[in-house]
Short mmCIF file of C-alpha atoms in Angstrom, two decimals:
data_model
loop_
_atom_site.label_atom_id
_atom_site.label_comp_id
_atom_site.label_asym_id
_atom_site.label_seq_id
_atom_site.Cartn_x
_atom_site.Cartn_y
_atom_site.Cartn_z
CA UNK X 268 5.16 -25.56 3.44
CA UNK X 269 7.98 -22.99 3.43
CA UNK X 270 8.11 -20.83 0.32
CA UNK X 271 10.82 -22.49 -1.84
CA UNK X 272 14.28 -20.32 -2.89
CA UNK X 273 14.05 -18.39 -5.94
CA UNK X 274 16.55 -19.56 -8.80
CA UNK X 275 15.91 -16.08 -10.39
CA UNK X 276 16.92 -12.53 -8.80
CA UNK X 277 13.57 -9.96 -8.75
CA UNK X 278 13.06 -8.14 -11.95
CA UNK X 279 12.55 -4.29 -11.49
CA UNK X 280 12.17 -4.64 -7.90
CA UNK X 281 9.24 -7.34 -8.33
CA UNK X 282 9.76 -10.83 -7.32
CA UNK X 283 9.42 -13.97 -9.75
CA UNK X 284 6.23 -16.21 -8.95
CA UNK X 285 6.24 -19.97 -8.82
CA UNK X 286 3.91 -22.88 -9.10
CA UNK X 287 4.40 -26.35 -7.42
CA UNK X 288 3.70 -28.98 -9.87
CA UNK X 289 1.11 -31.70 -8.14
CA UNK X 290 0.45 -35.33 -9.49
CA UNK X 291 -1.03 -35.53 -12.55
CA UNK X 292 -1.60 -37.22 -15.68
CA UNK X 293 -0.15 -34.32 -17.83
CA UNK X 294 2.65 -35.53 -20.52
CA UNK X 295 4.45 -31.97 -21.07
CA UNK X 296 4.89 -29.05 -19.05
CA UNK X 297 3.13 -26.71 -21.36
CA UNK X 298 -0.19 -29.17 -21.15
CA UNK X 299 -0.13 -28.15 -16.93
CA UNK X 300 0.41 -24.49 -17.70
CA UNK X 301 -2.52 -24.47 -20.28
CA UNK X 302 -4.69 -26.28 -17.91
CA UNK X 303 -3.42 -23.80 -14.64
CA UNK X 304 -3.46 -20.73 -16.57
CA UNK X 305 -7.01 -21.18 -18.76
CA UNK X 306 -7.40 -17.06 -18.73
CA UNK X 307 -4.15 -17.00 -20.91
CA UNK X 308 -4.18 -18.03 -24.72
CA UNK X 309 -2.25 -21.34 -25.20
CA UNK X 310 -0.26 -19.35 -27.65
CA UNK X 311 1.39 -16.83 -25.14
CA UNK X 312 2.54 -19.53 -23.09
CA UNK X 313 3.84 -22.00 -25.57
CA UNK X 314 5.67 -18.04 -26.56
CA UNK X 315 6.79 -17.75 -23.23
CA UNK X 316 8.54 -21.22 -22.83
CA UNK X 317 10.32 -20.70 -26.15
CA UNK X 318 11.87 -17.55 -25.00
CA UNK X 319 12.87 -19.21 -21.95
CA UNK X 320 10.59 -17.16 -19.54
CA UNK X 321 9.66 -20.54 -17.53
CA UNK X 322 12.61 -21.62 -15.41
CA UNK X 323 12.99 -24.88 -12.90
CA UNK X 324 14.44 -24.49 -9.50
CA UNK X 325 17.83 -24.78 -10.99
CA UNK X 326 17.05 -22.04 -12.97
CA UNK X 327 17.28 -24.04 -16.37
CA UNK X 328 14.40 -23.01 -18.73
CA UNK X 329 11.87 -25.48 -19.62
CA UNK X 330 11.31 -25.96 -23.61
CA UNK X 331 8.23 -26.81 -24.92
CA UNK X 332 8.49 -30.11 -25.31
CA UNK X 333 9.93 -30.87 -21.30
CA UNK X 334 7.97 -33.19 -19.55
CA UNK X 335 5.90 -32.72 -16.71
CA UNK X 336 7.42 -33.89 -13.04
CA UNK X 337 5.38 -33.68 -10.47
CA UNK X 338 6.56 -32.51 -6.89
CA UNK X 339 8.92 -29.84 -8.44
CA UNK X 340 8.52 -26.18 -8.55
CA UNK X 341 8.87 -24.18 -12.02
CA UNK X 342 9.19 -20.10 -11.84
CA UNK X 343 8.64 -17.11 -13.92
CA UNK X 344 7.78 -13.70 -14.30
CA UNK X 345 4.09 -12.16 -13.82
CA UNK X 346 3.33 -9.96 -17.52
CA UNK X 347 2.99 -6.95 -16.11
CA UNK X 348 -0.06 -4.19 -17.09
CA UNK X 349 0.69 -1.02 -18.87
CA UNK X 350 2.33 0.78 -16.16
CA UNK X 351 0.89 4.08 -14.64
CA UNK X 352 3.71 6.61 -14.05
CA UNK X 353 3.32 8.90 -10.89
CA UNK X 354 5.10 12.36 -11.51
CA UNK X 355 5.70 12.94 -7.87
CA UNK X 356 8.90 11.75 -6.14
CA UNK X 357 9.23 9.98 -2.64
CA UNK X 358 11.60 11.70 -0.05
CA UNK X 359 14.13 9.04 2.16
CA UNK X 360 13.59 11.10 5.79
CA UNK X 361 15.99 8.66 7.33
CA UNK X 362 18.18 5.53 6.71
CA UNK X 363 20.56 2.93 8.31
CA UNK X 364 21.19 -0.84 8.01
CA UNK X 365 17.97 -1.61 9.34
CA UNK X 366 15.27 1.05 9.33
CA UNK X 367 14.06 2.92 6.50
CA UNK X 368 11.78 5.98 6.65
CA UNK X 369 9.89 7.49 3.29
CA UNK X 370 7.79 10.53 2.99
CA UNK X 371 5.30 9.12 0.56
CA UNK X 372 3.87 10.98 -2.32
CA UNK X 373 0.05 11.66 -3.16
CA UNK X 374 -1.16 8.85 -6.03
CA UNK X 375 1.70 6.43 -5.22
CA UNK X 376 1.18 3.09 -4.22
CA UNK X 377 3.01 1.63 -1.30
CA UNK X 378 3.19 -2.32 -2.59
CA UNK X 379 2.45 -3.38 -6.28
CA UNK X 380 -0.99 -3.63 -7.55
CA UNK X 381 -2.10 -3.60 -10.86
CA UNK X 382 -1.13 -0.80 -13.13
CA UNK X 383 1.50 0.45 -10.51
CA UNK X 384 3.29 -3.18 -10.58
CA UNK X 385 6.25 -1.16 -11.09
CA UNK X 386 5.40 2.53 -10.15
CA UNK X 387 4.79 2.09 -6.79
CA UNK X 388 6.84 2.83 -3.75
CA UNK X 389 8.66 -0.36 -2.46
CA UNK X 390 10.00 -0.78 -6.11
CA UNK X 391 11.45 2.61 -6.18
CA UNK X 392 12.96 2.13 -3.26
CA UNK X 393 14.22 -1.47 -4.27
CA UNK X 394 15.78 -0.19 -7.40
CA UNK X 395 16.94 2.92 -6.03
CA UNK X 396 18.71 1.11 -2.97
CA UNK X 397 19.35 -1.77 -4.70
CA UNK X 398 18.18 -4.38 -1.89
CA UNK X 399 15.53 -5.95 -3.06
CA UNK X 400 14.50 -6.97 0.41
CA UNK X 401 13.24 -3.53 1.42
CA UNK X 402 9.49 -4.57 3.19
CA UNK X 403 6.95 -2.11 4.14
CA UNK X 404 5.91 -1.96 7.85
CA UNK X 405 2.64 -1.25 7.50
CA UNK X 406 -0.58 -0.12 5.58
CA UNK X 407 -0.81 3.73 3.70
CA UNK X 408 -3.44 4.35 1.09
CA UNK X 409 -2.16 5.48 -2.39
CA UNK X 410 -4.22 8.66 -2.04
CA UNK X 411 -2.70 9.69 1.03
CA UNK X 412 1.05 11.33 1.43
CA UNK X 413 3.77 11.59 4.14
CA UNK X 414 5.46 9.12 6.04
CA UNK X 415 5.58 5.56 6.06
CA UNK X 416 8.40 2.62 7.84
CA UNK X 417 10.02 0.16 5.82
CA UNK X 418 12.41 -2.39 6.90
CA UNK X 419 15.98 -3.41 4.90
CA UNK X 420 16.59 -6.84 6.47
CA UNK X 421 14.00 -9.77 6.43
CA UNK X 422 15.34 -10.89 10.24
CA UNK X 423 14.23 -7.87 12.20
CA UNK X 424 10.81 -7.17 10.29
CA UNK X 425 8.64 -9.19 13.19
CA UNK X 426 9.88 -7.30 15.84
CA UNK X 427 8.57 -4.04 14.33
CA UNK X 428 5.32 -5.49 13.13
CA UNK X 429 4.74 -6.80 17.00
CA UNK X 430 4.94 -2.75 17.52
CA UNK X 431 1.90 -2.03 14.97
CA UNK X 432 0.14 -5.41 16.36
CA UNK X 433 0.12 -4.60 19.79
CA UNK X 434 -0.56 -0.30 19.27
CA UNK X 435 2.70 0.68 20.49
CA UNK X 436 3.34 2.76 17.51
CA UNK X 437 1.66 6.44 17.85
CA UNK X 438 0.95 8.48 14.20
CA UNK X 439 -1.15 11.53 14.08
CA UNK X 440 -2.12 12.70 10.30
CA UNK X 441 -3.97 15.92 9.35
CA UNK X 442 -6.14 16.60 6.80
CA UNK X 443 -8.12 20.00 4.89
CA UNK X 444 -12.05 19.19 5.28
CA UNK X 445 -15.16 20.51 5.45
CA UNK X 446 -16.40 22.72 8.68
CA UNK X 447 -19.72 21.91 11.25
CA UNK X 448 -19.74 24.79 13.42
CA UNK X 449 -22.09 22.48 15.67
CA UNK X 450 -19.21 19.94 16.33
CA UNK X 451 -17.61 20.78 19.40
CA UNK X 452 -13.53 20.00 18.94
CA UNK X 453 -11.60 18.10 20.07
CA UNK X 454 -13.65 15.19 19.78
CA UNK X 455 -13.44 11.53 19.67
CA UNK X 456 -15.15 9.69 17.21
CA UNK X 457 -16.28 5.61 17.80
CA UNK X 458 -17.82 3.46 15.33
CA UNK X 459 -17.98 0.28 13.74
CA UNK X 460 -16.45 -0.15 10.48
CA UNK X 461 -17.27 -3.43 7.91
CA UNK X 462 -16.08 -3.87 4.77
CA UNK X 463 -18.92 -3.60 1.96
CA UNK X 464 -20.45 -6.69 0.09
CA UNK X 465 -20.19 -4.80 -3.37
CA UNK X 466 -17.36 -2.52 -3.16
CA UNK X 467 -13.77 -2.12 -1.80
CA UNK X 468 -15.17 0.54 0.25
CA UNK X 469 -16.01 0.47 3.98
CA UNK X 470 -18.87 1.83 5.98
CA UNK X 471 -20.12 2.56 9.07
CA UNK X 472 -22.58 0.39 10.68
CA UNK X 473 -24.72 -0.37 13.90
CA UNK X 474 -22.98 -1.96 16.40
CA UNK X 475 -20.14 -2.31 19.18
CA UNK X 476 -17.14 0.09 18.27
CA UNK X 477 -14.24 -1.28 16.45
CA UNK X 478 -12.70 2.24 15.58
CA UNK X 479 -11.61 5.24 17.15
CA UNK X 480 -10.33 8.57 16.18
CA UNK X 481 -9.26 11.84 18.26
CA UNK X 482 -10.04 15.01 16.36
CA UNK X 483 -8.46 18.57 16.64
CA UNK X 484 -9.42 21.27 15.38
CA UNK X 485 -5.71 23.33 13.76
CA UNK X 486 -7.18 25.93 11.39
CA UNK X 487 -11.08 27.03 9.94
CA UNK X 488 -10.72 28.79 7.01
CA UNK X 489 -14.89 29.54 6.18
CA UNK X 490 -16.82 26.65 5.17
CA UNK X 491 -13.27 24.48 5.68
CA UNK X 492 -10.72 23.26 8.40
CA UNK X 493 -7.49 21.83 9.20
CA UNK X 494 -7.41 19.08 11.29
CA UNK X 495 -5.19 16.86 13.49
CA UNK X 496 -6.46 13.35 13.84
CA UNK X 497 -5.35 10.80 16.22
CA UNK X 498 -6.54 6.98 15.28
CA UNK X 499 -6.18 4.67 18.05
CA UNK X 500 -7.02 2.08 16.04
CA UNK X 501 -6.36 0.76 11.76
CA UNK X 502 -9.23 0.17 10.21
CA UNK X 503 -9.25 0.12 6.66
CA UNK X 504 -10.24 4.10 5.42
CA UNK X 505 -10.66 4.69 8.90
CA UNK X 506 -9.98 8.53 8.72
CA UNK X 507 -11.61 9.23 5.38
CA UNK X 508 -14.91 7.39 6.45
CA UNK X 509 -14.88 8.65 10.23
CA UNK X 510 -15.07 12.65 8.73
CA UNK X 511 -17.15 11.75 6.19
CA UNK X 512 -19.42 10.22 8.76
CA UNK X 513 -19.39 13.26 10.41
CA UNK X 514 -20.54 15.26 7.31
CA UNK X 515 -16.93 16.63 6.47
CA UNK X 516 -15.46 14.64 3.94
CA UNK X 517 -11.87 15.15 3.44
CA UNK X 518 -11.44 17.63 0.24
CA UNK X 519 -11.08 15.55 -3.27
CA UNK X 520 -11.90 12.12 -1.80
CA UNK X 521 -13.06 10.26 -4.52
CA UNK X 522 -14.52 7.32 -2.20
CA UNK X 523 -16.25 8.92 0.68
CA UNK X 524 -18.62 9.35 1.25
CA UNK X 525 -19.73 8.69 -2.60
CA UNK X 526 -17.64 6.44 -4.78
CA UNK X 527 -16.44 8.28 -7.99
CA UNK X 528 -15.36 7.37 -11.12
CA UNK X 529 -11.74 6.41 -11.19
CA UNK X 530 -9.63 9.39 -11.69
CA UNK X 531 -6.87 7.33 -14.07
CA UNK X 532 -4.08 9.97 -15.11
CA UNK X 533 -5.79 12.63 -13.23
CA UNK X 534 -3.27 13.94 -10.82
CA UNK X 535 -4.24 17.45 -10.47
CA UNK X 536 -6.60 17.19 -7.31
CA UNK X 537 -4.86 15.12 -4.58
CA UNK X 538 -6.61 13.76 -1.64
CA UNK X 539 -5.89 16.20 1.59
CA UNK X 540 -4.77 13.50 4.00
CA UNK X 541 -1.37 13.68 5.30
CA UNK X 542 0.43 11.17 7.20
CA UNK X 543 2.05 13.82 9.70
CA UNK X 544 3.92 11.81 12.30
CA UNK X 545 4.79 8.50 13.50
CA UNK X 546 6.44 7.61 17.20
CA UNK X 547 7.85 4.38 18.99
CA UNK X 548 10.31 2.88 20.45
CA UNK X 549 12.82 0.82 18.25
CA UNK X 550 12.58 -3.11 19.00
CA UNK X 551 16.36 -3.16 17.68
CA UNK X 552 17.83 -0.52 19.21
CA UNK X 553 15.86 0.60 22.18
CA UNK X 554 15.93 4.23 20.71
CA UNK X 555 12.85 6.57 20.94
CA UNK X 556 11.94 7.27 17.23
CA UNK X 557 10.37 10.44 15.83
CA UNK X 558 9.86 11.22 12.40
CA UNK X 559 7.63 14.38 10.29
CA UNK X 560 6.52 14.78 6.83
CA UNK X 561 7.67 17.53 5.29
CA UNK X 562 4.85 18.05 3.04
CA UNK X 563 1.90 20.68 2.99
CA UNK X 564 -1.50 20.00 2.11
CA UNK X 565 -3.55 22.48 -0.05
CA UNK X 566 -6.51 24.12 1.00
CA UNK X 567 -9.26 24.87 -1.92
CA UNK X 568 -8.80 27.68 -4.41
CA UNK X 569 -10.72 30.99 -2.82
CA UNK X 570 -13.59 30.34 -5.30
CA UNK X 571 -14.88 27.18 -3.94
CA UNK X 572 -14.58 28.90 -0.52
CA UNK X 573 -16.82 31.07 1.33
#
């Protein structure tokens, strides 16, 4: 089933939610909702269809008294969790009709997820652009920074996911970690990578290789380094569990290779992963594409360095 048409525009760059209504025995609308929603008090949505916040797919708010139809669609707004605000600004590196390219901020989430249901970067760039169809092209964690594709118009979005699908899209990253002087560089790095049964973290396991990374060695700076890294494939955390595999973690990651507390409102010690560069040829316009971060990573303070 296609994904019905929204009666209702997107509300600070996040779009409205529906729910098809199935055959039932339920007299009013607000006895459905209290059934569909039991994690939500009765109260708050009997509230939320007096103020109108529960629309049909005319856009005509139900009351609480409107009776339930099955095979129609109602819509309304997700309540959204105390936002998070992210003091660091996004940087547009390039724009036309189609193609957008971001360099992405440390912290700052790339879709909406939980706290950042606003703060995160497609809504910035929604509101900021006004077009709320603005799509991102592909995966970046919200610890790491630089640059990252986004598409403007729904119709050409396929053709540059078939890039990413098929590896025809080259990115190189870099990254301040630790230093083995026994690790000959370059290097290439294969493992197998599965997601784990009690966490959101991966890990490295025996088996046949699903990941690869190239390594270079930029910069050693005593018990530290700068490197260049290549994936050839996108595994989840592939670069941040591949060095920390290795026994060089990258500097203030919080997940590998032990999972730390959450750092909340803690911005002050970024993850030193850095989305450098990204290459390919346009599926639209045939035109080779290039495009650099302009950030800097940080290397530790001389203390913590020998």
């Amino acid at each position: 089933m296609a994904k019905p048409i929204a009666p209702i525009p997107h509300k600070d760059g996040i779009a409205p939610s529906f729910v098809g209504l199935p055959q039932g025995d339920w007299p009013l609308v607000l006895d459905f909702l209290i059934v569909r929603f039991p994690h939500v008090a009765a109260a708050d949505i009997r509230g939320r269809l007096l103020r109108g916040e529960v629309v049909d797919e005319a856009g005509t708010p139900y009351a609480v008294d409107s009776p339930y139809r099955a095979g129609t669609v109602l819509w309304y707004y997700r309540p959204q969790p105390e936002p998070l605000t992210v003091p660091f600004t996004e940087t547009i590196l390039y724009q036309d009709e189609i193609l957008l390219v971001v360099d992405k901020p440390h912290f700052l989430p790339v879709t909406p997820v939980g706290r950042y249901a606003l703060e995160n970067l497609q809504t910035r760039l929604r509101q900021r652009l006004d077009n709320p169809e603005i799509t991102t092209l592909h995966r970046l964690d919200k610890e790491t920074a630089g640059v990252i594709l986004f598409c403007q118009q729904p119709a050409h979005r396929h053709a540059y996911h078939a890039l990413f699908e098929s590896r025809q899209v080259q990115k190189t990253y870099e990254a301040i970690a630790g230093f083995r002087r026994d690790l000959v560089l370059p290097y290439v790095h294969h493992s197998r990578i599965e997601n784990r049964d009690d966490a959101f973290t991966v890990q490295e396991v025996a088996g046949a290789p699903n990941s690869e990374t190239a390594i270079e060695l930029i910069e050693q700076r005593g018990e530290y380094a700068h490197y260049r890294l290549a994936p050839h494939t996108g595994r989840k955390h592939q670069l941040r569990v591949h060095l920390a595999g290795l026994g060089i973690p990258i500097v203030n990651d919080a997940w590998y290779p032990e999972l730390m507390p959450d750092k909340g409102n803690d911005f002050s010690s970024p993850l030193q992963l850095l989305a450098r560069t990204i290459e390919f040829i346009d599926p639209v316009t045939g035109e080779a594409r290039q495009f650099s971060s302009q950030r800097a990573l940080a290397w530790p303070e001389p203390s913590t360095m020998s």
